[in-house]
Tab-separated table of C-alpha atoms in Angstrom:
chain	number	residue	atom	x	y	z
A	1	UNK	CA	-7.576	7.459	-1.640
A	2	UNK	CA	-11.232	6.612	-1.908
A	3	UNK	CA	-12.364	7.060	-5.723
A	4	UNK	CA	-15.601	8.178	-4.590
A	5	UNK	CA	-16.095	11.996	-3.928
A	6	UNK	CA	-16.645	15.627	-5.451
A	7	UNK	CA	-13.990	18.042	-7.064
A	8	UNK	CA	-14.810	21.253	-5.904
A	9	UNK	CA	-12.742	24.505	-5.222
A	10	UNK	CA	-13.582	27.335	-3.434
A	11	UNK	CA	-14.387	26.002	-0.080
A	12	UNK	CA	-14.470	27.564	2.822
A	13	UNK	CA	-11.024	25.743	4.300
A	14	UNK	CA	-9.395	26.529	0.787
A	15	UNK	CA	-8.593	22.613	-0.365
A	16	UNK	CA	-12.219	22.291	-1.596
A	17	UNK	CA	-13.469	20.322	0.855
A	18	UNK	CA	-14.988	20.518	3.954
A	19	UNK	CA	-13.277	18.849	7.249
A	20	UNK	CA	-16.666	16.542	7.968
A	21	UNK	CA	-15.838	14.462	5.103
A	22	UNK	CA	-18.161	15.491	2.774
A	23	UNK	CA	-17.709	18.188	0.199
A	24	UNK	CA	-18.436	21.543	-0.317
A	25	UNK	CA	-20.355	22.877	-2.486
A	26	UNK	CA	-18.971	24.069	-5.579
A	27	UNK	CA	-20.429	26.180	-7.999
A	28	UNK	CA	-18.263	24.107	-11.082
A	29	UNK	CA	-15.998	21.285	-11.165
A	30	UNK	CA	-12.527	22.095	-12.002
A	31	UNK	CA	-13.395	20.456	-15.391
A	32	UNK	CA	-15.647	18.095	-17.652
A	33	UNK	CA	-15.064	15.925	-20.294
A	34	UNK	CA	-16.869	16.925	-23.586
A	35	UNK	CA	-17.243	13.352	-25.105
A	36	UNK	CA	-20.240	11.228	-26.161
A	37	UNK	CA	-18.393	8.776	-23.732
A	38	UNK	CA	-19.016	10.932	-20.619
A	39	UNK	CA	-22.394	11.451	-19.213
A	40	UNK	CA	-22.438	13.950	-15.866
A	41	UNK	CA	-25.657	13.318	-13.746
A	42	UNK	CA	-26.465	15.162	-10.338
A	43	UNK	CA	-25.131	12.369	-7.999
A	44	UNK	CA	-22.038	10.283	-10.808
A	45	UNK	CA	-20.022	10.070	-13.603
A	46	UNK	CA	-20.322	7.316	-16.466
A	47	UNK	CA	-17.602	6.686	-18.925
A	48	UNK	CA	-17.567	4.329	-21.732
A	49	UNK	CA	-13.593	3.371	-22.098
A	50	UNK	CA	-12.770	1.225	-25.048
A	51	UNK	CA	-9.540	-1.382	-24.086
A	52	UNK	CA	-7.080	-2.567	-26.967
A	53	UNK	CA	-5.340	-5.545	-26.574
A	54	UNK	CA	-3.395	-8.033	-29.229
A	55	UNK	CA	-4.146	-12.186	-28.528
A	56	UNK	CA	-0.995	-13.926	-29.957
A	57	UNK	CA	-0.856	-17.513	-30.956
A	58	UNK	CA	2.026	-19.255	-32.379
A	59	UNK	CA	1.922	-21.896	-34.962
A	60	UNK	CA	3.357	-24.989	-36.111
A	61	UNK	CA	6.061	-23.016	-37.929
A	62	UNK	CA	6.918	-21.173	-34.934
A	63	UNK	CA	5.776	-18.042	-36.593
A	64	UNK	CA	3.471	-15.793	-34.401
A	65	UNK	CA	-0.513	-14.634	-35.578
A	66	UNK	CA	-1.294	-11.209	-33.604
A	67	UNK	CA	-4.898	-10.519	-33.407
A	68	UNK	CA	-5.859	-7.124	-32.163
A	69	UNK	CA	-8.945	-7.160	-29.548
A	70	UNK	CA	-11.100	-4.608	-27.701
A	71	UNK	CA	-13.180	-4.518	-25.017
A	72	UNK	CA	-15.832	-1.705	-23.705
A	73	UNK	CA	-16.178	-0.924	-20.233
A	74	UNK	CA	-18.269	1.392	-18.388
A	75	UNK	CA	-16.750	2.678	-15.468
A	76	UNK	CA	-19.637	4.474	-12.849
A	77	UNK	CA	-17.588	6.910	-10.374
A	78	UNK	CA	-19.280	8.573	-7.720
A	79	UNK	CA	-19.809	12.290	-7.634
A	80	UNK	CA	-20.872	12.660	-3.468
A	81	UNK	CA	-18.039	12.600	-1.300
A	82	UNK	CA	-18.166	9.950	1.283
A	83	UNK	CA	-17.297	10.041	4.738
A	84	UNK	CA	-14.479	7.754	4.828
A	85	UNK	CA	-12.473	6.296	7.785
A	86	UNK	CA	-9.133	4.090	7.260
A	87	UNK	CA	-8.337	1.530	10.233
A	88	UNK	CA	-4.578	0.498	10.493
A	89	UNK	CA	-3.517	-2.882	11.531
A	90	UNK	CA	-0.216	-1.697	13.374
A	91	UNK	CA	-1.604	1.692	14.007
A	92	UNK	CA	0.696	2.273	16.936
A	93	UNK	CA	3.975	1.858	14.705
A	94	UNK	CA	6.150	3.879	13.005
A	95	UNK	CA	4.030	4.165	9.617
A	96	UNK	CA	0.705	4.746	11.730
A	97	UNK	CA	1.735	7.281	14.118
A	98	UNK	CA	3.427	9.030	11.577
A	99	UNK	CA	0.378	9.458	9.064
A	100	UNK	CA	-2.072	9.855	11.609
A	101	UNK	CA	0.377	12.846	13.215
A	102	UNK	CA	0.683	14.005	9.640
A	103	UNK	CA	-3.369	14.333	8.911
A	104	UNK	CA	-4.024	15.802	12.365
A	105	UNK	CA	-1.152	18.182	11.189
A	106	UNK	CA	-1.894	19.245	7.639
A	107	UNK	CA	-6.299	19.093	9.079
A	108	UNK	CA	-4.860	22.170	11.527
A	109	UNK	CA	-2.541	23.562	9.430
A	110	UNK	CA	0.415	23.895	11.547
A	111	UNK	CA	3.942	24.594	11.427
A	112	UNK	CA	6.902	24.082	13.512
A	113	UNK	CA	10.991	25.118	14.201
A	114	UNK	CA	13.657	22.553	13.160
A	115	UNK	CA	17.507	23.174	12.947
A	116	UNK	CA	17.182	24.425	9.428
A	117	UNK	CA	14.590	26.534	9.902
A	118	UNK	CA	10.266	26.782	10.338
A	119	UNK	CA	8.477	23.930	8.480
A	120	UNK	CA	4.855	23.392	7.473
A	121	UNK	CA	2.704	20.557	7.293
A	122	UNK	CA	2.498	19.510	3.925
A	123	UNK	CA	1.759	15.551	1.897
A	124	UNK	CA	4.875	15.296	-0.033
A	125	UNK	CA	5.474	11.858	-1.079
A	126	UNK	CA	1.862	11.260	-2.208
A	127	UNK	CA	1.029	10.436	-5.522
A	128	UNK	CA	-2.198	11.867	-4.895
A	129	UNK	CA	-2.030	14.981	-3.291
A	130	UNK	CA	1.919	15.912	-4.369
A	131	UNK	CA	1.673	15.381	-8.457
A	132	UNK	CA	0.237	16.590	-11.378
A	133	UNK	CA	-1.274	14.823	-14.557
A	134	UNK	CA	-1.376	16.617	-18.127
A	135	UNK	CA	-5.295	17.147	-18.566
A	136	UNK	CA	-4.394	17.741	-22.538
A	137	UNK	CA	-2.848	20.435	-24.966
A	138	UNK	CA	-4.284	24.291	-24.261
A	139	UNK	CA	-6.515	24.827	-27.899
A	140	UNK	CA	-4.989	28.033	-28.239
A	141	UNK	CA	-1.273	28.395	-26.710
A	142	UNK	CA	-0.669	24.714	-27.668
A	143	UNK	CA	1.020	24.050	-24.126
A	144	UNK	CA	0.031	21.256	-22.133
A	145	UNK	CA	-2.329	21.567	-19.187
A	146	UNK	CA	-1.364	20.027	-16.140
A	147	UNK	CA	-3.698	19.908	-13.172
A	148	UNK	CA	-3.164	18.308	-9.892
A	149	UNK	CA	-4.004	14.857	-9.546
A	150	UNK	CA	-6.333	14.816	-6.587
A	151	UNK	CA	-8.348	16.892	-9.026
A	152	UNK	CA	-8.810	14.552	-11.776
A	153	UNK	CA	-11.206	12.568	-10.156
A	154	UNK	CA	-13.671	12.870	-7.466
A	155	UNK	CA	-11.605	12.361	-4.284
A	156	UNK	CA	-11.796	12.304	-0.922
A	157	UNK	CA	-9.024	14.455	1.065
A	158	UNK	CA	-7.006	12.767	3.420
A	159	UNK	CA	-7.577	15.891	5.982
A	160	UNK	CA	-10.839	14.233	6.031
A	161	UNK	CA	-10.278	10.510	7.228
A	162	UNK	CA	-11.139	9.106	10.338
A	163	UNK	CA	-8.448	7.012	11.966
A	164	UNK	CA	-8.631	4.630	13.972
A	165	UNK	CA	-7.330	0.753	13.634
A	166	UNK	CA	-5.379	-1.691	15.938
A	167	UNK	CA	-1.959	-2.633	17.578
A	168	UNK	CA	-0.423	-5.697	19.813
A	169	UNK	CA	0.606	-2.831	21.514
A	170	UNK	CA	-1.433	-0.690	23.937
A	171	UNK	CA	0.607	2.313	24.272
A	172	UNK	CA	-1.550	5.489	23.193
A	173	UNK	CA	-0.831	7.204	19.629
A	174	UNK	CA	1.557	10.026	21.885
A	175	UNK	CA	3.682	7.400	23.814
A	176	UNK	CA	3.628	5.450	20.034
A	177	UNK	CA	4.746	8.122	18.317
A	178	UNK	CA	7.579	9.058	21.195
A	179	UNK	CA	8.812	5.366	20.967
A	180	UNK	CA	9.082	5.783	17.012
A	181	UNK	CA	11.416	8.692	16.922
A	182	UNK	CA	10.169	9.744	13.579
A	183	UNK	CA	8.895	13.446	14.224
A	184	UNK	CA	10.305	16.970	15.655
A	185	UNK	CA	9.349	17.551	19.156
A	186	UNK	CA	8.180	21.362	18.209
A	187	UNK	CA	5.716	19.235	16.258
A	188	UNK	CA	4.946	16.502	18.744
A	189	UNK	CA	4.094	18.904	21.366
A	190	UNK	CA	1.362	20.894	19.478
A	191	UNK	CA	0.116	17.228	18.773
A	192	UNK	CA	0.343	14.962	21.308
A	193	UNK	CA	-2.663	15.802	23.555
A	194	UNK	CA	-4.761	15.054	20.647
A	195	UNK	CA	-2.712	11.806	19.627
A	196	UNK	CA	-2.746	10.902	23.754
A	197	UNK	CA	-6.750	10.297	22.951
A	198	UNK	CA	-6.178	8.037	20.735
A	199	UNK	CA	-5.656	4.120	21.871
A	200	UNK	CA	-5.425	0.499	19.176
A	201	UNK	CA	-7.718	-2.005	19.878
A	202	UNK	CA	-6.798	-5.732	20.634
A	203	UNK	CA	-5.202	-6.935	18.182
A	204	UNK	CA	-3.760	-10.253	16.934
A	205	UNK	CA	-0.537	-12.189	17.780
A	206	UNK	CA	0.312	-15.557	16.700
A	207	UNK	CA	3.780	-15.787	17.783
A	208	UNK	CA	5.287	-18.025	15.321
A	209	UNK	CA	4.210	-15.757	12.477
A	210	UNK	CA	6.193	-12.662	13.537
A	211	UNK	CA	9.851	-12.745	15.270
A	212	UNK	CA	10.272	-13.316	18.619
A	213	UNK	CA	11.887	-10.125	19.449
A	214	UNK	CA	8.411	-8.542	19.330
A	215	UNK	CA	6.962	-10.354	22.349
A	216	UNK	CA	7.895	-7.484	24.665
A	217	UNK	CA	5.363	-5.363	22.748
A	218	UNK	CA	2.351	-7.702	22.406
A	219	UNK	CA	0.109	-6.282	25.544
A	220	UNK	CA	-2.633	-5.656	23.585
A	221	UNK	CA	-4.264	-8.671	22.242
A	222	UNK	CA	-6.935	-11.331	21.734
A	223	UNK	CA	-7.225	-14.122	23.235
A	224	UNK	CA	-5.644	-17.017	21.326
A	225	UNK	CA	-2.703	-18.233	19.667
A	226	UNK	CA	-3.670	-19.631	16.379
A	227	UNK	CA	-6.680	-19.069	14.069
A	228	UNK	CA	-10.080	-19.041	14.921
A	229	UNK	CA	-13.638	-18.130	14.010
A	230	UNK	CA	-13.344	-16.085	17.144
A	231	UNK	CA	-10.483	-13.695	15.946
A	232	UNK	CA	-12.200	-13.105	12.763
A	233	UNK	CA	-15.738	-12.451	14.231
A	234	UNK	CA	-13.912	-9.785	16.472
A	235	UNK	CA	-12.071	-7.825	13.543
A	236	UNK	CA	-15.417	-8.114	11.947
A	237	UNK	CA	-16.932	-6.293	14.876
A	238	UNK	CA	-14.514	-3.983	15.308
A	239	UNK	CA	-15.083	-2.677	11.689
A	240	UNK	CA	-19.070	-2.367	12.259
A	241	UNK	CA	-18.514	-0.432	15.396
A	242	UNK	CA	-16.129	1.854	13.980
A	243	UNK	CA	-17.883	2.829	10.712
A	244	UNK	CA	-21.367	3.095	13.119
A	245	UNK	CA	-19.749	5.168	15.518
A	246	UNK	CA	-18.295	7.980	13.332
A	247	UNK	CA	-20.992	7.894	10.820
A	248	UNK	CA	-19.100	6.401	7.981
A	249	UNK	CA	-20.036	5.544	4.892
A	250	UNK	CA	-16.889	3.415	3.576
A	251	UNK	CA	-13.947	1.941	5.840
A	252	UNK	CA	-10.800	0.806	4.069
A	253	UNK	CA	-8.802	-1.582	6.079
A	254	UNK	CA	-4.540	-1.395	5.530
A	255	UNK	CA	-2.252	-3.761	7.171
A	256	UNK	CA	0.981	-1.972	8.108
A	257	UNK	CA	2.417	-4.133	10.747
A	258	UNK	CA	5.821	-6.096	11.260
A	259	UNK	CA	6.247	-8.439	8.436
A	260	UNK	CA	5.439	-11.857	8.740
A	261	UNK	CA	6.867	-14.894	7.731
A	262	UNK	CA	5.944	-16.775	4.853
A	263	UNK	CA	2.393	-19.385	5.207
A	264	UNK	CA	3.079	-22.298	3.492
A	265	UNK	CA	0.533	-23.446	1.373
A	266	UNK	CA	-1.464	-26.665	1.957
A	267	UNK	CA	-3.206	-28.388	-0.169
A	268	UNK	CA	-6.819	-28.214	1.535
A	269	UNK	CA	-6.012	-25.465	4.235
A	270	UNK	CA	-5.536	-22.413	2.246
A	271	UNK	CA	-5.727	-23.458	-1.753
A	272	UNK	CA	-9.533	-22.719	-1.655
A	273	UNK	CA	-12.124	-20.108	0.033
A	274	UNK	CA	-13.716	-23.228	1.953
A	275	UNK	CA	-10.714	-24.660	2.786
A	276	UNK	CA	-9.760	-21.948	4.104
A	277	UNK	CA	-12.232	-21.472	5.881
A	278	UNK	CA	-12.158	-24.374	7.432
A	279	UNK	CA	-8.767	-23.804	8.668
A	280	UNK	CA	-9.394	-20.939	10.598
A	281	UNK	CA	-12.319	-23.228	12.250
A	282	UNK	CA	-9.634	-25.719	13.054
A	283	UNK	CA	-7.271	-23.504	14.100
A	284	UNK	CA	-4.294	-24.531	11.505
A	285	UNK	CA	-1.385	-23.443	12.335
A	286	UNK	CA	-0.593	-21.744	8.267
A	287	UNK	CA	-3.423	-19.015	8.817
A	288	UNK	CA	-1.291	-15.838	9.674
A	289	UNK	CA	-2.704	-12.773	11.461
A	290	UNK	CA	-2.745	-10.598	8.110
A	291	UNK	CA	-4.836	-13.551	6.186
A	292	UNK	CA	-7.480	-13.554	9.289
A	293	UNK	CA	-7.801	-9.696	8.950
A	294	UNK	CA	-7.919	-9.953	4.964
A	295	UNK	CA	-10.727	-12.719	5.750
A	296	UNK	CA	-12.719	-10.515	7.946
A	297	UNK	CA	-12.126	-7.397	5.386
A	298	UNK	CA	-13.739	-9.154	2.611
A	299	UNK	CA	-16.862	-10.936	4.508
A	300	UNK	CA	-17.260	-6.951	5.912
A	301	UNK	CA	-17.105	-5.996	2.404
A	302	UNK	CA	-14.452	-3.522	3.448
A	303	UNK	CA	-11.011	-3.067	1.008
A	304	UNK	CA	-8.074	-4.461	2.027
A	305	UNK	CA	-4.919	-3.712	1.551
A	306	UNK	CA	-1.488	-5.299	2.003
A	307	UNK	CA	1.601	-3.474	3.392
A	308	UNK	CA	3.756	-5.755	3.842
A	309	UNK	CA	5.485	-8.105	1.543
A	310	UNK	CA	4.336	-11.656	3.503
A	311	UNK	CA	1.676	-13.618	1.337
A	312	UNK	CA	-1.358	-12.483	3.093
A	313	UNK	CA	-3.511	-13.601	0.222
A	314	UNK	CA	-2.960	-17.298	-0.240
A	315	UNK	CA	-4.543	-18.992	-2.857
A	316	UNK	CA	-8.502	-19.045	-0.607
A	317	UNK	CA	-8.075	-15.453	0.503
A	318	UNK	CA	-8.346	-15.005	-3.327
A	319	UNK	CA	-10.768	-16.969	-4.251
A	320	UNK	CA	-12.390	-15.824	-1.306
A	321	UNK	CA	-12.398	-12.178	-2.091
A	322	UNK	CA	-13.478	-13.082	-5.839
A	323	UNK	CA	-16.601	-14.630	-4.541
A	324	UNK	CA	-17.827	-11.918	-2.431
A	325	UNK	CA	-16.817	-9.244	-5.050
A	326	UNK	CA	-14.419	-7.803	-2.361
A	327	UNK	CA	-11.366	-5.318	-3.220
A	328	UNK	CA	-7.997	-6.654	-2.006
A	329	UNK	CA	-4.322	-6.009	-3.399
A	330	UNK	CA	-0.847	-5.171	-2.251
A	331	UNK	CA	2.353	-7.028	-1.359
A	332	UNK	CA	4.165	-4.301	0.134
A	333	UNK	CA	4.558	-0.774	0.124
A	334	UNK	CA	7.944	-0.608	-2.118
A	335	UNK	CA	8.105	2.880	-1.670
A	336	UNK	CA	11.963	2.902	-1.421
A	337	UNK	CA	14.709	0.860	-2.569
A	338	UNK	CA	12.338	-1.729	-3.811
A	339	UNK	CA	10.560	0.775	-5.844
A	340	UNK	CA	13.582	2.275	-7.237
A	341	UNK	CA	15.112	-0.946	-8.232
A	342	UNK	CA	11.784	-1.190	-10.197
A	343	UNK	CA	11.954	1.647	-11.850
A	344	UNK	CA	15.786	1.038	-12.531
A	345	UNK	CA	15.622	-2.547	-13.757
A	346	UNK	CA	13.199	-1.288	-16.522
A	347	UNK	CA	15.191	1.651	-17.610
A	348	UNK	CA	18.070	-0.216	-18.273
A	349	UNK	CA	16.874	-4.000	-19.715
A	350	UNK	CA	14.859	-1.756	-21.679
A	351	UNK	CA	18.042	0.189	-23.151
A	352	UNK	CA	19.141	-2.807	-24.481
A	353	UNK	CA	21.466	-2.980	-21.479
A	354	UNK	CA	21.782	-6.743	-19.446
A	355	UNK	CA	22.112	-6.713	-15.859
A	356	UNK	CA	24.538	-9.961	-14.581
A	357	UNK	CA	23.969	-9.318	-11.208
A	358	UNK	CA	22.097	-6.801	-8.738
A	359	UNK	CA	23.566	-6.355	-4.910
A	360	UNK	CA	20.726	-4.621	-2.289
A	361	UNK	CA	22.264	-3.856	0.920
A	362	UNK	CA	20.295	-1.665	3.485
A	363	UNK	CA	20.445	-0.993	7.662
A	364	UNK	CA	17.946	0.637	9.823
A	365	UNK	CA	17.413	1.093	13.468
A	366	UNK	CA	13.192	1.470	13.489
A	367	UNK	CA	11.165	-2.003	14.961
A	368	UNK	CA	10.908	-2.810	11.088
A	369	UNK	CA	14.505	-3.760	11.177
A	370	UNK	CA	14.574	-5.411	14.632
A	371	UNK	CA	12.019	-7.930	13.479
A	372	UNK	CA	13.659	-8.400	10.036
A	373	UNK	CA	17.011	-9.814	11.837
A	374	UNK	CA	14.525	-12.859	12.561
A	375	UNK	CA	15.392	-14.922	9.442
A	376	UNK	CA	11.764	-16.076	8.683
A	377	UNK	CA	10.871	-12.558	8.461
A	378	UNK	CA	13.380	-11.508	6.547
A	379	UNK	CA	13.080	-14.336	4.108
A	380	UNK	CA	9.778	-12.557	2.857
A	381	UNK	CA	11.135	-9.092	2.548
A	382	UNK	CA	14.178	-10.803	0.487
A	383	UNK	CA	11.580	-12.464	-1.812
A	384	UNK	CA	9.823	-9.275	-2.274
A	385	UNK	CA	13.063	-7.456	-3.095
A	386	UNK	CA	14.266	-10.005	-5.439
A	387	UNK	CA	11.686	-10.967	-7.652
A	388	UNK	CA	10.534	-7.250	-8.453
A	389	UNK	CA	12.680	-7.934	-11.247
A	390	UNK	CA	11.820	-11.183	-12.737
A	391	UNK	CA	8.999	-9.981	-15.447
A	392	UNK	CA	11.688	-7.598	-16.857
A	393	UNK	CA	14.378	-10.175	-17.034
A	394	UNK	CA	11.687	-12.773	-18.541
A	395	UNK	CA	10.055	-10.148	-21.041
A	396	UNK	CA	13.796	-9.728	-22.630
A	397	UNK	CA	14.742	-12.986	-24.601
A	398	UNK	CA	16.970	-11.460	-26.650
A	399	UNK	CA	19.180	-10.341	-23.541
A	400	UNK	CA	18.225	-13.041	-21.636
A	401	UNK	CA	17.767	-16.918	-22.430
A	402	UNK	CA	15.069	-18.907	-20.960
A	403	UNK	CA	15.941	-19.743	-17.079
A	404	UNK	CA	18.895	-17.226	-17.372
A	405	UNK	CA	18.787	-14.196	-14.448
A	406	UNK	CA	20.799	-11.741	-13.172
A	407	UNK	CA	22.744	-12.700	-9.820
A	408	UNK	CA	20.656	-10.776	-7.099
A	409	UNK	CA	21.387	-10.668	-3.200
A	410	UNK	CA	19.467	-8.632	-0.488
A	411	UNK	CA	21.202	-7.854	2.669
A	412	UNK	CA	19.055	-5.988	5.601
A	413	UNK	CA	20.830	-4.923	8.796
A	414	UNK	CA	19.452	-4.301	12.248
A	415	UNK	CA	21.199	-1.251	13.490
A	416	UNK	CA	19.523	0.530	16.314
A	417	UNK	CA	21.449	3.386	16.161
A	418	UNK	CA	20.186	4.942	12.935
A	419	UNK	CA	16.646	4.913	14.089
A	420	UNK	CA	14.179	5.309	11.399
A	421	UNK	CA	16.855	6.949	9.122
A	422	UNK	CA	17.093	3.663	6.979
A	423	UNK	CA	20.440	3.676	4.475
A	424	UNK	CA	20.230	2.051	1.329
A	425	UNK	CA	23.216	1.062	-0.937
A	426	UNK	CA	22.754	-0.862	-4.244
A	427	UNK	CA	25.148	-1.987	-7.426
A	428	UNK	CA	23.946	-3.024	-10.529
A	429	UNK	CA	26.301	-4.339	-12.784
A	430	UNK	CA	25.813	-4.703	-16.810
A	431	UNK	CA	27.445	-6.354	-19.568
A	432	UNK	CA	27.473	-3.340	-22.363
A	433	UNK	CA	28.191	-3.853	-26.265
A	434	UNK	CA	31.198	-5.404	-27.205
A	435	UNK	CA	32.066	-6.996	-24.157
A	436	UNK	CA	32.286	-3.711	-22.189
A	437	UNK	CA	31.237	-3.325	-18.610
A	438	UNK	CA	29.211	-1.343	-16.835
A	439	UNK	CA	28.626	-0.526	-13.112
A	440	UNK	CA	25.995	1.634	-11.491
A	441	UNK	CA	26.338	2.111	-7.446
C-alpha cells in the first residue's frame, strides 16, 4: 500500500474513503500521537524516531567491545491521499486477474453462492487491510488497544487503485481470468463484463529467460528478442501514459510474471549502473525482461517491486536505483511455504533446537508450475526456497559450526490436474538434547 494518504472514518462508502482515490473528509483522525516527536500540520506528519544500535569489534584477545549507537531520523508522511494506480507486469495471470477481480469485487461490494454457502468479498490475507496492531495500554482499564492496521498510518485503500499493467498475452482480463480457474463462476459472471474491458499492453519476451513451454502464450509483445533502449523507452511510455490518463498522482510498478531464470553476472554488463546500461544498448544477452522493467521503473521514478524470486536487481539495477533515489525491493512473494519455512526455521534454531536437514516438496497445476518444470526456472525458485534459511543457521554458532548447514532439498511438481490448488508437504528434522530426535512433517 502507498504510505501516503488520510485516516478518516465516517465516509460516505463506510471504509473512510472515497472511491476517486482521494479521501474523505473527516472531522478527526482515528488518533494522534501526543509526543514532542510528532508535529501534525494541515497537509503531513513529522516524526523524530531515535534508532539504537550496538557496533561490535573484537580484539586481539578474541574478546568482543560492544558500543551502543543511535541515530535520529525524521520521517515526513503525507497526510493527502493520493490517487494511486498499480500496473502489473503479468497482469493477465493468475495473481493479476485474481486481485484485480478481487478490488472490482470488494469496490462493489458483492457477494456470491458457492457449495458451502453465500460468500462476500472481503481482503483476507492482507497484512494491511486483515490485521490489527496494539496502539498501546487503555490509561484506565489497563487493556491493550488494538486498532486495525490500515489505520495506523495514512493509507490509501486498495478499493481505490487503478489497474492497469501488461501481459505477453493478449487475452482480455475475462478470458484471463477463465483460463486461470481461480474464482467461482457466481462471481465471475457479475464481473466479467467489467474485466472483458480490460486488455495488457505489449509486453516483453526474451525467450531464453522464461521456459519454453510459454511460447504458446506470448501474442502480445514488443518487438525484439534481447535488450534494448527501445524496450525500455516503451515501458517508460507506457507508465507516463497511464498515470496521465487516469489522473494519477503515484504509479507503483509490481512484476508478477512467470519466473525467470537466473542472469549471470558479468563483469562490465550488469556489475555497475553504466554498465548496465550499456548492455541494454548492446543488446547483451544477461539483461532479463524483469531487469529492463526495473530499469525503466527507476529512470520513471516509479517503485518497483519484485515478485518473483529471479535476480531482477543485479548488481547495476542497484546501483542504478541508488543513484536516482528510486524505491525497489522484493525477491519473491513467499507468501506460502517459503514464508512458513521462515517463520518455522526461526522458531525452532531459536529454541535451542538444530535442524540436520529440511525436505520441501510441493505440486501445482496453475502456469506457475508449468513453467517451473523448465529446470532454469526452477533453479531460481529452489534458490529462493533454500537459502531463506541461511541467516538463521549462520546467526547460531553454538548449534551450528562455521560452513555447517542443515541438508535442504526443494522438489516442485507440474501437475495440471490440481489447478491452482497448490499442495505443499515439508519435514524438518532436529537433533534434540541428549542425542534425541525430533521430526516435524
Amino acid at each position: 500500500m502507498a504510505p501516503h494518504a488520510e485516516v478518516s472514518v465516517g465516509s460516505a462508502n463506510g471504509n473512510g474513503y472515497a472511491t476517486n482515490g482521494h479521501a474523505t473528509p473527516a472531522a478527526k483522525d482515528l488518533f494522534t500521537v501526543s509526543s514532542p516527536n510528532v508535529a501534525y500540520t494541515d497537509s503531513e506528519i513529522r516524526s523524530k524516531y531515535t534508532y539504537r544500535t550496538t557496533s561490535v569489534t573484537q580484539g586481539g584477545d578474541g574478546k568482543y567491545v560492544a558500543t551502543p549507537s543511535e541515530t535520529v531520523y525524521d520521517f515526513k508522511v503525507d497526510r493527502k491521499v493520493p490517487k494511486v494506480g498499480v500496473m502489473l507486469v503479468g497482469w493477465g495471470g493468475n495473481n493479476g486477474t485474481t486481485v484485480t477481480a478481487g478490488i472490482i469485487a470488494n469496490r462493489r461490494g458483492l457477494s456470491w453462492e458457492t457449495r458451502e454457502g453465500p460468500r462476500a468479498a472481503n481482503y483476507y490475507g492482507s497484512v494491511i487491510m486483515g490485521s490489527t496492531m496494539k496502539l498501546g495500554t487503555d490509561a484506565k482499564t489497563h487493556k491493550d488497544v488494538n486498532i486495525p492496521f490500515h489505520d495506523v498510518l495514512p493509507m490509501i485503500h486498495p478499493n481505490d487503485f487503478v489497474i492497469g499493467g501488461w501481459d505477453i498475452s493478449g487475452m482480455n482480463l475475462a478470458e484471463a481470468m477463465d483460463r486461470a480457474a481461480v474464482l467461482e463462476p457466481t462471481l465471475k459472471d457479475q464481473i466479467k463484463k467489467e474485466m472483458a474491458t480490460m486488455v495488457p499492453l505489449p509486453s516483453i519476451y526474451y525467450p531464453d529467460f522464461i521456459a519454453a513451454n510459454q511460447e504458446d502464450r506470448a501474442d502480445n509483445i514488443l518487438p525484439g528478442s534481447k535488450a534494448c533502449n527501445a524496450h525500455v523507452e516503451q515501458i517508460r511510455k507506457d507508465i507516463r501514459d497511464f498515470k496521465s490518463s487516469n489522473g494519477l498522482d503515484k504509479v507503483i510498478i509490481m512484476w508478477t510474471a512467470n519466473t525467470e531464470r537466473y542472469a549471470d553476472l558479468v563483469v562490465g554488463v550488469n556489475d555497475t549502473a553504466d554498465n548496465l546500461l550499456k548492455a541494454i544498448e548492446n543488446s547483451h544477452e544477461e539483461v532479463s525482461p524483469s531487469t529492463i522493467f526495473a530499469v525503466a521503473s527507476i529512470l520513471e521514478n516509479a517503485p518497483f517491486i519484485n515478485g518473483s524470486p529471479q535476480n531482477t536487481f543485479v548488481p547495476g539495477a542497484i546501483q542504478l536505483a541508488e543513484k536516482h533515489n528510486a524505491f525497489i525491493g522484493g525477491d519473491d512473494f513467499k507468501s506460502g511455504q517459503t514464508k512458513m519455512k521462515s517463520a518455522l526455521v526461526d522458531f525452532l534454531i531459536n529454541a535451542g533446537i538444530k535442524l540436520t536437514s529440511i525436505a520441501s516438496y510441493n505440486h501445482l497445476g496453475n502456469n506457475d508450475g508449468k513453467n517451473l518444470s523448465s529446470q532454469r526456472q526452477f533453479r531460481s525458485k529452489e534458490i529462493s526456497k533454500s537459502t531463506v534459511v541461511d541467516d538463521m543457521v549462520e546467526a547460531n554458532t553454538v548449534l551450528y559450526k562455521k560452513g555447517e548447514h542443515p541438508d535442504h532439498t526443494v522438489v516442485i511438481k507440474y501437475m495440471p490436474a490440481v489447478g491452482d490448488n497448490k499442495r505443499a508437504l515439508d519435514e524438518y528434522y532436529a537433533e534434540i538434547f541428549m542425542g534425541g530426535h525430533q521430526t516435524i512433517s
